[in-house]
Coordinates of C-alpha atoms in Angstrom, one line a residue:
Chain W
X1 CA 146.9 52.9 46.9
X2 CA 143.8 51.7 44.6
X3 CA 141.9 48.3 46.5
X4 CA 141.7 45.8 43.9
X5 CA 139.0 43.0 43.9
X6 CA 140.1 39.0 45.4
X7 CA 139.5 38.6 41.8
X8 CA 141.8 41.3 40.1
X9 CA 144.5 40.3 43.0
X10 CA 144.4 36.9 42.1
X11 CA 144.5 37.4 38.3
X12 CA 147.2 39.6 38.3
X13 CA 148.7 37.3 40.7
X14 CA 149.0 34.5 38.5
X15 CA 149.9 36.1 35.5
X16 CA 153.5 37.3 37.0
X17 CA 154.1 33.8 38.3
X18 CA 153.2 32.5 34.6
X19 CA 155.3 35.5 33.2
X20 CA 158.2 34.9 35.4
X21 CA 157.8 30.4 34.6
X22 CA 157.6 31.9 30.6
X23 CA 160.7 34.5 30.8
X24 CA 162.8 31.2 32.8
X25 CA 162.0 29.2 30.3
X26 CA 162.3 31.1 27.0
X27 CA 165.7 32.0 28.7
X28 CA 166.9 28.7 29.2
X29 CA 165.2 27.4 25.9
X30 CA 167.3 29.7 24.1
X31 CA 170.8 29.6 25.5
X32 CA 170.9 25.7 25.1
X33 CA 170.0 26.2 21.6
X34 CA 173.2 28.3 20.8
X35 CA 174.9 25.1 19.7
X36 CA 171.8 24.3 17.1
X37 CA 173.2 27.5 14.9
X38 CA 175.5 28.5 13.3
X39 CA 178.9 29.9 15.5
X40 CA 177.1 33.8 13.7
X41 CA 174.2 33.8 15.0
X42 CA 175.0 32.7 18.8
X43 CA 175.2 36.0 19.8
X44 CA 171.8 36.8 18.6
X45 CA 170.6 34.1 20.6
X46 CA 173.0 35.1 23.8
X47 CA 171.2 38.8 23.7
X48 CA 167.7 37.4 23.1
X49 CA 167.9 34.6 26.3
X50 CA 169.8 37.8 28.2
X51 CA 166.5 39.7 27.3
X52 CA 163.9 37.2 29.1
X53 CA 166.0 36.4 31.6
X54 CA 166.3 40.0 32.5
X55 CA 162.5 39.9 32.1
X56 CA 162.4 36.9 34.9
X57 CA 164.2 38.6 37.0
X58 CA 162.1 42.0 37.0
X59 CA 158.8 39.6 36.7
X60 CA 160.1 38.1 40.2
X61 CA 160.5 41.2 41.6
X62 CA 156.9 42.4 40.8
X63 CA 155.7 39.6 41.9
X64 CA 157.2 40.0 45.6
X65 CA 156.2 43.4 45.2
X66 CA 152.3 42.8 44.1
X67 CA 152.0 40.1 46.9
X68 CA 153.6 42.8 49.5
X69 CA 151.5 45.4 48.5
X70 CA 148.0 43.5 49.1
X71 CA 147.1 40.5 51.8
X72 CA 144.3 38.5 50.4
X73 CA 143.0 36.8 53.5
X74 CA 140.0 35.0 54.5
X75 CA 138.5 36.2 51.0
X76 CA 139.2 40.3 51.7
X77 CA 141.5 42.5 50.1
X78 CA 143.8 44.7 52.4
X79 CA 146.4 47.2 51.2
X80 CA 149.6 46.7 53.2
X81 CA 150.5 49.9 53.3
X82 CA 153.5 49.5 51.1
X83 CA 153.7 50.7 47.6
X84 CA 153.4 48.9 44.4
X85 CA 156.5 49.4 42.6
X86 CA 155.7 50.4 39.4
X87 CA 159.4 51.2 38.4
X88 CA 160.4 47.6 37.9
X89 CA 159.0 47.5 34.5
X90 CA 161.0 51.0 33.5
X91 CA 164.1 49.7 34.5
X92 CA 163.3 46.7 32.8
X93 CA 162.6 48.2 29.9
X94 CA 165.6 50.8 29.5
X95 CA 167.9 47.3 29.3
X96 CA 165.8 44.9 27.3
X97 CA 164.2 46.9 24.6
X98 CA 167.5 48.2 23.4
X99 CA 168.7 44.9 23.5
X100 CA 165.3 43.6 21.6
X101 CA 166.2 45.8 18.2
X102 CA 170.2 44.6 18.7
X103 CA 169.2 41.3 18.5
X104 CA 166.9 41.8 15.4
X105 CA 169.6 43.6 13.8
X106 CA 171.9 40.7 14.8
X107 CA 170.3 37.9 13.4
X108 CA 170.3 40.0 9.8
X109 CA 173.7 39.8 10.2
X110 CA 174.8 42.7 8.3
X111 CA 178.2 44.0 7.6
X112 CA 180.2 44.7 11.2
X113 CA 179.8 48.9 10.6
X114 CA 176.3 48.5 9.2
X115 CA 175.4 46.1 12.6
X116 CA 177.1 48.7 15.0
X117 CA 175.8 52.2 13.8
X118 CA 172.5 50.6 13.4
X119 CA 172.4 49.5 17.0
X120 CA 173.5 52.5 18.4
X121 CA 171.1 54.6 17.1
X122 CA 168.0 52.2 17.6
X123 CA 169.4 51.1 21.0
X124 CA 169.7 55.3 22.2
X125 CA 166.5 55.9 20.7
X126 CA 164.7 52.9 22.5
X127 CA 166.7 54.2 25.5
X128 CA 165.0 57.4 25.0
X129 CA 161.6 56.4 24.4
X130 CA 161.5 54.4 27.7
X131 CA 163.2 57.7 30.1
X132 CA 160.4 60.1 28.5
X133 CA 157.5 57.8 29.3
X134 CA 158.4 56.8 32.8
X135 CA 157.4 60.5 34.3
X136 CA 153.8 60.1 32.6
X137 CA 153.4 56.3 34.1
X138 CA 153.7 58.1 37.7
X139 CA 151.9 60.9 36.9
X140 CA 149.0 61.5 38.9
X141 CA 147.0 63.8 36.4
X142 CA 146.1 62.9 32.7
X143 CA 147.4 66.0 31.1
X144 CA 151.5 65.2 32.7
X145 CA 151.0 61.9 31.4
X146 CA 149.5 62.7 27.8
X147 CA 152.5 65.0 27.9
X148 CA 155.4 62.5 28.5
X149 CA 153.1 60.0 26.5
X150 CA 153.5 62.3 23.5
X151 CA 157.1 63.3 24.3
X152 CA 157.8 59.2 24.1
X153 CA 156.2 58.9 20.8
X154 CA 158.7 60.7 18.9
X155 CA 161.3 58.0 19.5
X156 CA 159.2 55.3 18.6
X157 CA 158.1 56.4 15.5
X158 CA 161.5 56.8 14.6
X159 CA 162.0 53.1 15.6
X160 CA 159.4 52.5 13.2
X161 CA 160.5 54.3 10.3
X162 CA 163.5 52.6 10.7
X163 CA 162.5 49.4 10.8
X164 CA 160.3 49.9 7.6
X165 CA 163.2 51.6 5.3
X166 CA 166.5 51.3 6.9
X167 CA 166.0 47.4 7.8
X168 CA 163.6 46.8 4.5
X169 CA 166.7 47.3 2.4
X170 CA 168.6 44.8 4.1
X171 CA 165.7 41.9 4.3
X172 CA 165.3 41.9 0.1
X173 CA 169.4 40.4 0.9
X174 CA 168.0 37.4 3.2
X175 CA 168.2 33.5 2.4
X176 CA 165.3 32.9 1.1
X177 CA 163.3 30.5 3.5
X178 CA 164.0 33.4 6.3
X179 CA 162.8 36.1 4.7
X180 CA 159.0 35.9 6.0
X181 CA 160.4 35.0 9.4
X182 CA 162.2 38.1 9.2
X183 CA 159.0 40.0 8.4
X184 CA 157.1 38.7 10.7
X185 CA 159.6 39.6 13.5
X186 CA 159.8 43.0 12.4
X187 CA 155.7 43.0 12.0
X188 CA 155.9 41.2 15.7
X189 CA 157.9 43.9 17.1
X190 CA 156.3 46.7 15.7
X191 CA 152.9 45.6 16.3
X192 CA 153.6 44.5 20.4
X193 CA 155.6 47.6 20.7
X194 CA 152.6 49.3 19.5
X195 CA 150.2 47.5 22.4
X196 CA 152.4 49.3 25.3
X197 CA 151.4 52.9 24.4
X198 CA 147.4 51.3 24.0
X199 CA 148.1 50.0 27.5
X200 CA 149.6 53.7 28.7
X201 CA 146.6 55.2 27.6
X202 CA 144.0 52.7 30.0
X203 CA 143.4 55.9 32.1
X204 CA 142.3 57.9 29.6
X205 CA 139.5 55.7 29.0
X206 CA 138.1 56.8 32.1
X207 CA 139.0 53.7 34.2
X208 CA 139.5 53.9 37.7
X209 CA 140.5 52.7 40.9
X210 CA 141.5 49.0 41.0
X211 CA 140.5 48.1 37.5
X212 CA 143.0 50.5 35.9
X213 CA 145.5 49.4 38.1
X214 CA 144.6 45.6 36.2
X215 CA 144.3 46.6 33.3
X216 CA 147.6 48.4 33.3
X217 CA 149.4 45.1 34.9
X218 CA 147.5 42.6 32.6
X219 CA 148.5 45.4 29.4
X220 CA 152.1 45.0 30.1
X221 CA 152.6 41.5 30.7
X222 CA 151.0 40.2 27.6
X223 CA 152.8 42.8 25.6
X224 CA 155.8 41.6 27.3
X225 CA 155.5 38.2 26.9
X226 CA 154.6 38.4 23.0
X227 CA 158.0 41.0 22.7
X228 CA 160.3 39.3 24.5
X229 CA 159.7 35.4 24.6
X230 CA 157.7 35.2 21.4
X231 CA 160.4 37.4 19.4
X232 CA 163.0 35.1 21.0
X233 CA 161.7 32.3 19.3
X234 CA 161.3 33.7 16.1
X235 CA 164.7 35.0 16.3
X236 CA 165.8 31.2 17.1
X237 CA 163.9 29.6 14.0
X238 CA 165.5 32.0 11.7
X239 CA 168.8 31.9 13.0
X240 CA 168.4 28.1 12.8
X241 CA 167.2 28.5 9.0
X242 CA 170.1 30.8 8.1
X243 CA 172.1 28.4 9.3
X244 CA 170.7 25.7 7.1
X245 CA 170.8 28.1 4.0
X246 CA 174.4 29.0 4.7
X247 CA 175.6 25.7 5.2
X248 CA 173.3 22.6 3.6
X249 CA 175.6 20.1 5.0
X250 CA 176.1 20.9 8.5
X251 CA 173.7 17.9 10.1
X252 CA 174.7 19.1 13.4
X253 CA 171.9 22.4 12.8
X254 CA 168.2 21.6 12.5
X255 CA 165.7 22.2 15.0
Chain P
X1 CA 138.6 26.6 52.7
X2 CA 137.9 23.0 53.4
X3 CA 140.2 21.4 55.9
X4 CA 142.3 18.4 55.8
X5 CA 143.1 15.9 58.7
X6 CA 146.6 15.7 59.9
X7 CA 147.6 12.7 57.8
X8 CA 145.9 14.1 54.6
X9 CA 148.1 17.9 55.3
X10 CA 151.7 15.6 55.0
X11 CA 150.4 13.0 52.4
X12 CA 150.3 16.2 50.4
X13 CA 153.2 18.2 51.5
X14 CA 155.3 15.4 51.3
X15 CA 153.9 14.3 47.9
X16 CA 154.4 17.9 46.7
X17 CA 158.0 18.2 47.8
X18 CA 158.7 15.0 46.3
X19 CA 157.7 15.7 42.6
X20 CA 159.7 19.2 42.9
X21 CA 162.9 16.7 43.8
X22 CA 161.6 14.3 40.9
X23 CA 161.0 17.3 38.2
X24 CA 164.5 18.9 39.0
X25 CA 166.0 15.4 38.9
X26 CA 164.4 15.1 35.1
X27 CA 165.2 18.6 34.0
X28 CA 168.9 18.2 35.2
X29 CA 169.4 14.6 33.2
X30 CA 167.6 15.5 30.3
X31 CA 169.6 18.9 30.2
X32 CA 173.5 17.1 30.7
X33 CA 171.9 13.9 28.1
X34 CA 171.9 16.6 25.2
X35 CA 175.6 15.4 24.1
X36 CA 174.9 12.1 24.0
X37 CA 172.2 12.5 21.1
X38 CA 172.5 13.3 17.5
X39 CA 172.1 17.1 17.2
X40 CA 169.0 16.3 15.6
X41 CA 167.1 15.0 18.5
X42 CA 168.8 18.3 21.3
X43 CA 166.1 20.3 21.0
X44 CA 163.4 17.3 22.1
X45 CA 165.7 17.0 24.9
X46 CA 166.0 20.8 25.5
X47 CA 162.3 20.9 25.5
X48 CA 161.7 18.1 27.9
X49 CA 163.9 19.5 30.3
X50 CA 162.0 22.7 29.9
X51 CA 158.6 20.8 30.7
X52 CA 159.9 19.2 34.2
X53 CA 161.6 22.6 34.8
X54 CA 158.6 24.7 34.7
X55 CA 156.6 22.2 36.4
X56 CA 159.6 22.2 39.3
X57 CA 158.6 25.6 39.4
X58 CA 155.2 25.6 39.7
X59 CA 155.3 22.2 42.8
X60 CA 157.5 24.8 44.8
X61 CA 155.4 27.2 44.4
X62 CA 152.1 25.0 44.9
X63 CA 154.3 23.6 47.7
X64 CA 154.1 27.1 49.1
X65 CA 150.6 27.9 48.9
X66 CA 149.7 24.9 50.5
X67 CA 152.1 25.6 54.2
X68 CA 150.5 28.4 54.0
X69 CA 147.0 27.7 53.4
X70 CA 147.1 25.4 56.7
X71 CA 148.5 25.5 60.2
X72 CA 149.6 22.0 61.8
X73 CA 149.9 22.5 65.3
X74 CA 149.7 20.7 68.5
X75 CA 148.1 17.7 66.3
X76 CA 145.6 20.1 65.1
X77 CA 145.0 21.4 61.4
X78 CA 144.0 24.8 61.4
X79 CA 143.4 27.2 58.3
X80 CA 145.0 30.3 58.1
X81 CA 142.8 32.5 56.0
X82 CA 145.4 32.6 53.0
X83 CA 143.4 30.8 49.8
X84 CA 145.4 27.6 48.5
X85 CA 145.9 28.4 44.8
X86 CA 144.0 26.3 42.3
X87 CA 145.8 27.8 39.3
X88 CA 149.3 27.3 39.6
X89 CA 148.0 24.0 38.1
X90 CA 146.5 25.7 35.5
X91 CA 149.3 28.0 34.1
X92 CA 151.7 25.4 34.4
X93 CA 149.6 23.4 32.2
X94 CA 149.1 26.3 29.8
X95 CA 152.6 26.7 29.3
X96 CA 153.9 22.6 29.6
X97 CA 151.3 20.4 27.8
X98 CA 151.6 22.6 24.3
X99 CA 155.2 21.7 25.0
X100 CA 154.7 17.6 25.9
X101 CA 153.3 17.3 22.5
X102 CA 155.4 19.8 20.9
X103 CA 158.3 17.4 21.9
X104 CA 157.1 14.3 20.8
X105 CA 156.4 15.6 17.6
X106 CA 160.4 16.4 17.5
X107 CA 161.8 13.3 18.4
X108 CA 159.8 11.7 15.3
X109 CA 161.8 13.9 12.7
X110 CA 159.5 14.7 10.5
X111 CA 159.9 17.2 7.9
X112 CA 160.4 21.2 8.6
X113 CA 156.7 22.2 7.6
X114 CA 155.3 18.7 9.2
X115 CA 156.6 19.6 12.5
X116 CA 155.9 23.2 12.5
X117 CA 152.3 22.4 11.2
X118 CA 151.4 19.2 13.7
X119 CA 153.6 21.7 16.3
X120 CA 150.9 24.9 16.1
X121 CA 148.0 22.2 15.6
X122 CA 148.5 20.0 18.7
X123 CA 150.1 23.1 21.0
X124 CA 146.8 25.6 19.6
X125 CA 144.4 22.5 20.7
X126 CA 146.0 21.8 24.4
X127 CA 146.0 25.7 25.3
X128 CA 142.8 24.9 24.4
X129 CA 141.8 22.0 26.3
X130 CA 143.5 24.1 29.8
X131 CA 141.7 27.0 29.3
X132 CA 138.3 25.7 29.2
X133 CA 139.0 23.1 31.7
X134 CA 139.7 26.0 34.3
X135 CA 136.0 27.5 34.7
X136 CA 135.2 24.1 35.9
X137 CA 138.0 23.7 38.4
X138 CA 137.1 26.8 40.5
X139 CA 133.2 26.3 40.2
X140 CA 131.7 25.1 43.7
X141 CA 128.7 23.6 41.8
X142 CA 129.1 20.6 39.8
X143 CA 126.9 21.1 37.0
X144 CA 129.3 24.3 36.0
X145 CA 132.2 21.6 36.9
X146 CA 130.6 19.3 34.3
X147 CA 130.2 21.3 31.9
X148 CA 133.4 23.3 31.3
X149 CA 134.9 19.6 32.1
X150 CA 133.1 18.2 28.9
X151 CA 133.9 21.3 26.7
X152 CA 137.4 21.0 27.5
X153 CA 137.1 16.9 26.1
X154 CA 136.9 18.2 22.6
X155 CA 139.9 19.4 22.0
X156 CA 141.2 16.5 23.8
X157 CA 139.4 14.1 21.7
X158 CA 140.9 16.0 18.6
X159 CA 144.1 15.4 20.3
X160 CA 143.7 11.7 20.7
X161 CA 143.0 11.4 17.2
X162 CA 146.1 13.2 15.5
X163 CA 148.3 11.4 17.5
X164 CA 146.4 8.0 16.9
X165 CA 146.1 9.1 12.9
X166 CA 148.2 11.3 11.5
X167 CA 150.8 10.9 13.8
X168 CA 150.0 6.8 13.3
X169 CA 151.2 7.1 9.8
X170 CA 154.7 9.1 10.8
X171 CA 155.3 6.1 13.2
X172 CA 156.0 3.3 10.6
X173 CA 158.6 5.3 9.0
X174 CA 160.7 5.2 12.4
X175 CA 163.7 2.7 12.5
X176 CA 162.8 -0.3 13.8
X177 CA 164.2 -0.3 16.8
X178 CA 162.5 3.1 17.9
X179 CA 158.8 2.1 16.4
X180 CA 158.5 0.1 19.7
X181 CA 159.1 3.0 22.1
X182 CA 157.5 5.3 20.1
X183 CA 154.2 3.5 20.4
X184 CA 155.0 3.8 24.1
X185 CA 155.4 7.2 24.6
X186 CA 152.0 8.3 22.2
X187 CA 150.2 5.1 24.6
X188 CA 151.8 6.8 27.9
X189 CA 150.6 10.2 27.0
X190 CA 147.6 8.9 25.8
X191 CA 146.8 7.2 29.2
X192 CA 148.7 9.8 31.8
X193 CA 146.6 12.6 29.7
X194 CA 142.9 10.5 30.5
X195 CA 143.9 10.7 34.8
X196 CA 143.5 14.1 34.2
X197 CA 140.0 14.1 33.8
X198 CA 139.2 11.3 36.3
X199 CA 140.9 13.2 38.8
X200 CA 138.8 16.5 38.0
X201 CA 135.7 14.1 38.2
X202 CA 136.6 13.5 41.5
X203 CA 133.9 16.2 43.4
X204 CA 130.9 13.7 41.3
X205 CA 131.6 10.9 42.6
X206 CA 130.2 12.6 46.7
X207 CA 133.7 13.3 47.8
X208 CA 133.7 15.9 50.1
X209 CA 135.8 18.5 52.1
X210 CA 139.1 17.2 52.7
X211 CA 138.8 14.4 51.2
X212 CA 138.2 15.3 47.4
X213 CA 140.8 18.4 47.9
X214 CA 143.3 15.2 48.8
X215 CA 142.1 13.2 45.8
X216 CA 142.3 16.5 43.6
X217 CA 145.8 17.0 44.7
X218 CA 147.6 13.7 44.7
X219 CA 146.1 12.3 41.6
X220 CA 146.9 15.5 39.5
X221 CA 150.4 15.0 40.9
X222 CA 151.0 11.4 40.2
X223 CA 149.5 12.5 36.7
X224 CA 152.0 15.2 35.9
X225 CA 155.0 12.4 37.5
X226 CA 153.8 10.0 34.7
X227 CA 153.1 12.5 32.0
X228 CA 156.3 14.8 32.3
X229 CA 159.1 13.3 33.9
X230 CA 158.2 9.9 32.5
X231 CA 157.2 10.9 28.8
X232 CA 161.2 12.6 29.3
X233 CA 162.8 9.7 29.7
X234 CA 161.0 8.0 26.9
X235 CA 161.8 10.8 24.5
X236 CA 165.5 10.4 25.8
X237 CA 165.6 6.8 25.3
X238 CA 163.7 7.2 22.0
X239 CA 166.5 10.2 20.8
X240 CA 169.3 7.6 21.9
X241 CA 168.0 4.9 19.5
X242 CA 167.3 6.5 16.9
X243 CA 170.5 8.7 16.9
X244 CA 172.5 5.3 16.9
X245 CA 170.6 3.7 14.0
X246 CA 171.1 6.7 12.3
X247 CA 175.1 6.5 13.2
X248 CA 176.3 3.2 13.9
X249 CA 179.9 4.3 13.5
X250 CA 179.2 6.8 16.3
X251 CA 180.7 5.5 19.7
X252 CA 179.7 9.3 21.5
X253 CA 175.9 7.7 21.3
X254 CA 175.4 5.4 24.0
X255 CA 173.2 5.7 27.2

């Protein structure tokens, strides 16, 4: 168990409680919005509150398991003796980021086959993508985890290539005053999903000890925050603008 | 750790557990109020509920930190090596005062790009004025107090003059039988915003030891009372008004 600094304990300390107050309220923001939108896009808002509050529940969870893991007392640093769990985020992870490209493809609202095949095979990738890189993350040697690294890159670069031809197709069809919100949650997702494998990679950089183990936590939680609660609330203004576009007189949907 | 008399551990605990009863109370009747507003005005009351709810959060969790900072026994207050945490304060802040302003910028209805604009402006310069307010909270000098503390006024000053300007402009286009409360809710934040800073001031003015951690902690608390809970019930008095001048036919809009 790497002995982190008062410091590094308390940092990472408050950023789960933040994370866990952010995923809460991103959850709850976004299921009492359901009525602001049109009866389509509700589900894309049910799956994207279902994602963060999956999130606050894992973020919980670390949070028990960061503050059993250390004992900051009278200013010193102790390790417990139990483990960190690093597996909360994995099995976090396998459910949520599936559920993060069905609710991008939701909100498109495609035709019904078009929306099923395409979240099957972007949910099993992301599925995949997550199981490869969970042997590297407890790897204790660079090369296993460069290997699983690699292994995990294959299904995200398919994510991406899908997200930039399959999915371009279908944005040209958006209303137009959604069409840049689409982008930018596409751009959104791609670009956070693309600070995770940065974050894999901390040890490589020759980092040790406690710091890695900080860097790693501090990594994840940002790129989690900016995937999950900041791609919900994209998702929510362009549902709400669809909404608008398909429907001018409807008063009851604004923001 | 400094330590607190006996009467000054329960003025706190007891004022702590009171504003977690007073923030859930808030979130819960802003929450159930949304169907008695226009649909216009839900998602002001959505995110005032989602102010008090993250700050019920972060008093239990304050509440917390603070039994366990200090032992009462036998008449006698103890500490018990665990740090009290300064920046539960501080993340809740991150996360609710973007959202204070964020909400009264939705209650005015202005147009789509004037409330996302003032929205990013406001939110951008409070995240601001928290971050660079927190150097100066942990510092145990206090010229490093002082200065963060007068870095962190700039942004607030900036504040203070969109919502006296810009957002003075938007307020005579309110019916006239909002305009009234509307001054009252940009004069309440206004004022309940300027404790703040009084309250950090509190080390300069030779407090000491118990005493300013008191001052610190049962002024920011009646601050955050004034500023969330009662800035909510303004908003949902403000949303009621206007939703009935708006729809005078409308017998669902009452309080």
């Amino acid at each position: 168990m790497d002995i982190v600094t008062p410091f590094q304990f308390s940092l990472v300390y408050n950023a789960l409680s933040f994370t866990f107050a952010t995923m809460g309220a991103a959850t709850l923001f976004l299921w009492l919005s359901r009525s602001q939108v049109a009866p389509a896009y509700r589900t894309a808002l049910t799956i994207s509150g279902l994602v963060t509050a999956i999130a606050a529940y894992h973020y919980f969870r670390i949070f028990d398991s960061w503050t059993a893991a250390y004992q900051l007392k009278d200013g010193l640093i102790t390790a417990t003796g139990f483990a960190f769990n690093d597996a909360y985020r994995y099995v976090d992870w396998l459910l949520t980021v599936p559920l993060l490209l069905i609710e991008l493809v939701l909100v498109m609202r495609l035709s019904a086959e078009e929306t099923m095949s395409k979240s099957i095979r972007l949910g099993a990738a992301a599925a995949l993508m997550i199981v490869l890189g969970y042997p590297g993350e407890i790897a204790t040697d660079i090369p296993t985890r460069a290997l699983w690294g690699t292994l995990s890159s294959i299904p995200f670069v398919y994510i991406v290539y899908e997200l930039f031809s399959g999915l371009g197709r279908s944005i040209a069809q958006q209303p137009a005053n959604a069409q840049g919100l689409v982008r930018k949650a596409r751009l959104l997702t791609f670009a956070s999903w693309g600070f995770y494998p940065i974050v894999y990679m901390a040890p490589y950089a020759g980092l040790k000890g406690g710091t890695v183990v900080t860097t790693i936590q501090i990594g994840y939680t940002i790129a989690d925050i900016v995937a999950k609660a900041g791609l919900g609330i994209l998702i929510f203004l362009i549902a709400v603008r669809k909404s608008a576009a398909e429907d001018p007189e409807n008063t009851a949907i604004t923001v």
